[in-house]
XYZ file of C-alpha atoms in Angstrom:
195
model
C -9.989 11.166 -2.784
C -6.937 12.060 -0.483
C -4.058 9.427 -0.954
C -4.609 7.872 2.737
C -8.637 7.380 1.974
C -7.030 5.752 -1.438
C -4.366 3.648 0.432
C -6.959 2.284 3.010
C -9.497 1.384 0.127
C -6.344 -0.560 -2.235
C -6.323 -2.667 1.842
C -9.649 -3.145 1.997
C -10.151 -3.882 -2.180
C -6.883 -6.509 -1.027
C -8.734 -8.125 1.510
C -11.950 -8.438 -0.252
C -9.457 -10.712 -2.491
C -7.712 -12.494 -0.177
C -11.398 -13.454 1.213
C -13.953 -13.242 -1.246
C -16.727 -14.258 1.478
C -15.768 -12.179 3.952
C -17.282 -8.722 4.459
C -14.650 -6.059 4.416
C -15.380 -2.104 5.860
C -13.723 0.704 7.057
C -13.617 1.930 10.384
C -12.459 5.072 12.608
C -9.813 2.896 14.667
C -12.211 2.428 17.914
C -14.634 0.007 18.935
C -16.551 -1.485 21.647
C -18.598 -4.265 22.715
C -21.593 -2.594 20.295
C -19.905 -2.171 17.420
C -18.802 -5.961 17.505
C -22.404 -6.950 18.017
C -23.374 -5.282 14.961
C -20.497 -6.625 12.984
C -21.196 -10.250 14.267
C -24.349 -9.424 12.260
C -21.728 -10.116 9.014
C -19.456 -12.858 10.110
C -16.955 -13.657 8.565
C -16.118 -9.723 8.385
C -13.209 -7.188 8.699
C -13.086 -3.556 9.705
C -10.141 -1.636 8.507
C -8.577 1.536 10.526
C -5.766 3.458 8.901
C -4.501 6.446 11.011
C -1.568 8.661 11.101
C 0.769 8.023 13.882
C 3.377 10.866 12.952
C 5.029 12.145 9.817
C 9.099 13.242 8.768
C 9.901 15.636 6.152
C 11.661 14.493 3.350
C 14.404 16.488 0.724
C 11.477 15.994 -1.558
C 9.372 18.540 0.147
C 6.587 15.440 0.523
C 5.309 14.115 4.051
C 6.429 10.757 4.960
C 3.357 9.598 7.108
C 3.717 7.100 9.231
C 0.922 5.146 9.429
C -1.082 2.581 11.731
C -3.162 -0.066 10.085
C -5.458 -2.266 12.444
C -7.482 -5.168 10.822
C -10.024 -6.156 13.066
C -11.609 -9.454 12.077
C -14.372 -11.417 13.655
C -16.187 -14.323 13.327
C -17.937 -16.594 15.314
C -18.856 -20.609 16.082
C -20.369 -22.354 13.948
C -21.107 -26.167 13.967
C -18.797 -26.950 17.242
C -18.737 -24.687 20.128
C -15.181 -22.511 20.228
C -14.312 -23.558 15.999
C -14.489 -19.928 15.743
C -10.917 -19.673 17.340
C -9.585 -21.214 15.158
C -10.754 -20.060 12.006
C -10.156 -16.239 13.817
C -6.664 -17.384 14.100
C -6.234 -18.449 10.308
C -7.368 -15.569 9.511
C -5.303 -13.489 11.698
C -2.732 -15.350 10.602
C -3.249 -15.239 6.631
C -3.757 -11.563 7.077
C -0.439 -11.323 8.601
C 1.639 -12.935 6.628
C 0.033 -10.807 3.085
C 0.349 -7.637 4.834
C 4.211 -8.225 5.925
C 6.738 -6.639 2.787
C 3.360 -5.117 0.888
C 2.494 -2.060 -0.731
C -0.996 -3.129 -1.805
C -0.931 -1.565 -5.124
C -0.091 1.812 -3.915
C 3.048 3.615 -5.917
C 3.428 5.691 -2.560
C 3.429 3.394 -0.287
C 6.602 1.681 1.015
C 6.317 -2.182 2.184
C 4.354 -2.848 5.740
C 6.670 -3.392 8.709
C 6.369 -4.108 12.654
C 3.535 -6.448 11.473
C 1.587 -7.462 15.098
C -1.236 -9.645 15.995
C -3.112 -10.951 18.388
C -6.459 -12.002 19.472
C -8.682 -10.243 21.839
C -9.805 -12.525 25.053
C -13.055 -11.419 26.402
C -15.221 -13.853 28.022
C -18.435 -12.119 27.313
C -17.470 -12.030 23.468
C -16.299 -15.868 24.324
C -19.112 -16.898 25.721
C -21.349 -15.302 22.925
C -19.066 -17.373 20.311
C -17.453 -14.512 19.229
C -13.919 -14.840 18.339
C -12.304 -11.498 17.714
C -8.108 -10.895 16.131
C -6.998 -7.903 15.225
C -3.294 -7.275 13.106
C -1.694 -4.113 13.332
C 1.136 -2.776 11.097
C 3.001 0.038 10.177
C 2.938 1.642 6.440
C 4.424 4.262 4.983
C 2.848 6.484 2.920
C 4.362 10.237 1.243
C 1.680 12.258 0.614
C 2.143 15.936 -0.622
C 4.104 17.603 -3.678
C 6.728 16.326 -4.890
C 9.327 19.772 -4.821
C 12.310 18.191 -6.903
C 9.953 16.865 -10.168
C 8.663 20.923 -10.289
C 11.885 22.133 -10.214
C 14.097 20.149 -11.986
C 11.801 18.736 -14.869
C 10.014 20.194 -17.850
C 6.362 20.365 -18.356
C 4.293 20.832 -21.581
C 1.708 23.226 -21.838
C -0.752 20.279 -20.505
C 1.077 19.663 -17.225
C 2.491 16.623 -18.648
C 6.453 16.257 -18.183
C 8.275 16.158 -20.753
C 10.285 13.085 -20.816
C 11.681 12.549 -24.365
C 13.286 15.377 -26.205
C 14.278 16.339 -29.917
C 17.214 14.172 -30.634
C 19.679 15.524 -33.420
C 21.497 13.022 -36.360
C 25.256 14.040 -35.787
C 27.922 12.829 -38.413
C 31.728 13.257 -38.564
C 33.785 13.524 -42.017
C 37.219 13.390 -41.914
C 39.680 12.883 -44.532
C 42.035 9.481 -44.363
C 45.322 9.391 -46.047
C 47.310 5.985 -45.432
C 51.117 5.203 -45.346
C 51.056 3.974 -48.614
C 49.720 6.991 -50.474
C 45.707 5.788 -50.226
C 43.359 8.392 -49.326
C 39.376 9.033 -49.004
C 36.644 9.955 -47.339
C 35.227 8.815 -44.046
C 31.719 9.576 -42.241
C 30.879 8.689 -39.226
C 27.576 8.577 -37.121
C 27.758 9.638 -33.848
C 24.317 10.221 -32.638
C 23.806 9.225 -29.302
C 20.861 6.750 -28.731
C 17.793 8.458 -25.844
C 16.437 5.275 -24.399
């Protein structure tokens, strides 16, 4: 599994916690009036997009890909006609605020910025009880091989890096004569402590 596929599934594992109820998919980034119907078919729900809007190279030789995450979430009245609005906007909301500053479990993946949302007017969808947000953000993800950790580090013959080395003990004698005529031996330890 590529590390955007990975990314998208921590969101989607993240939402499935945030809303235990709610059933939580991926999709390509479009939809239309069909693809709603069907998902009103799971209400509560939410369809997650993630797609690459550019990338930048980095000193590291890695890709940092800049990516577009839309949350589309839907639900739809219940008991009183138009409630679904606002339980859509909750959600919108809630979603918002835990995708703002975070990296959803991904070591890659720097916080979520230019967090937007909105909900989608459309009186067909409106007059179907269909209440429809979607947030958008931006997440950064670097994706490739890491140049600097091949060069400059050490690797065992398992591909593991090596991160502790041999240490050696090393002591210093020296030979102390005082003022008033005392003498003797000294030894000190000097070995330098690898955290």
């Amino acid at each position: 599994m590529g590390k955007v596929v990975d990314f998208r599934q921590k969101i989607i594992d993240g939402l499935k916690t945030l809303y235990p109820i709610m059933d939580v998919d991926w999709y390509d980034g479009l939809f239309d009036e069909q693809d709603i119907a069907d998902w009103t078919l799971k209400t509560p729900c939410a369809r997650v997009a993630v797609m690459a809007s550019k990338s930048e190279n980095t000193f590291t030789g890695e890709l940092n890909a800049l990516l577009r995450v839309v949350v589309v979430l839907i639900d739809e009245n219940k008991h009183v006609s138009l409630d679904g609005d606002s339980r859509a906007w909750d959600m919108v909301e809630t979603v918002a605020t835990w995708a703002n500053q975070n990296q959803f479990g991904h070591p890659d993946a720097a916080p979520a910025q230019n967090i937007q949302f909105k909900r989608i007017s459309q009186p067909v969808l409106r007059r179907e009880g269909v209440s429809v947000g979607v947030v958008e953000w931006q997440s950064d993800l670097m994706i490739g091989i890491n140049k600097v950790l091949q060069r400059e580090f050490f690797y065992d013959q398992n591909g593991q890096m090596i991160t502790k080395v041999p240490s050696s003990r090393v002591s210093i004698l020296g030979h102390v004569q005082t003022a008033a005529g005392l003498s003797g031996d000294e030894t000190v330890d000097v070995t330098p402590e690898v955290p």
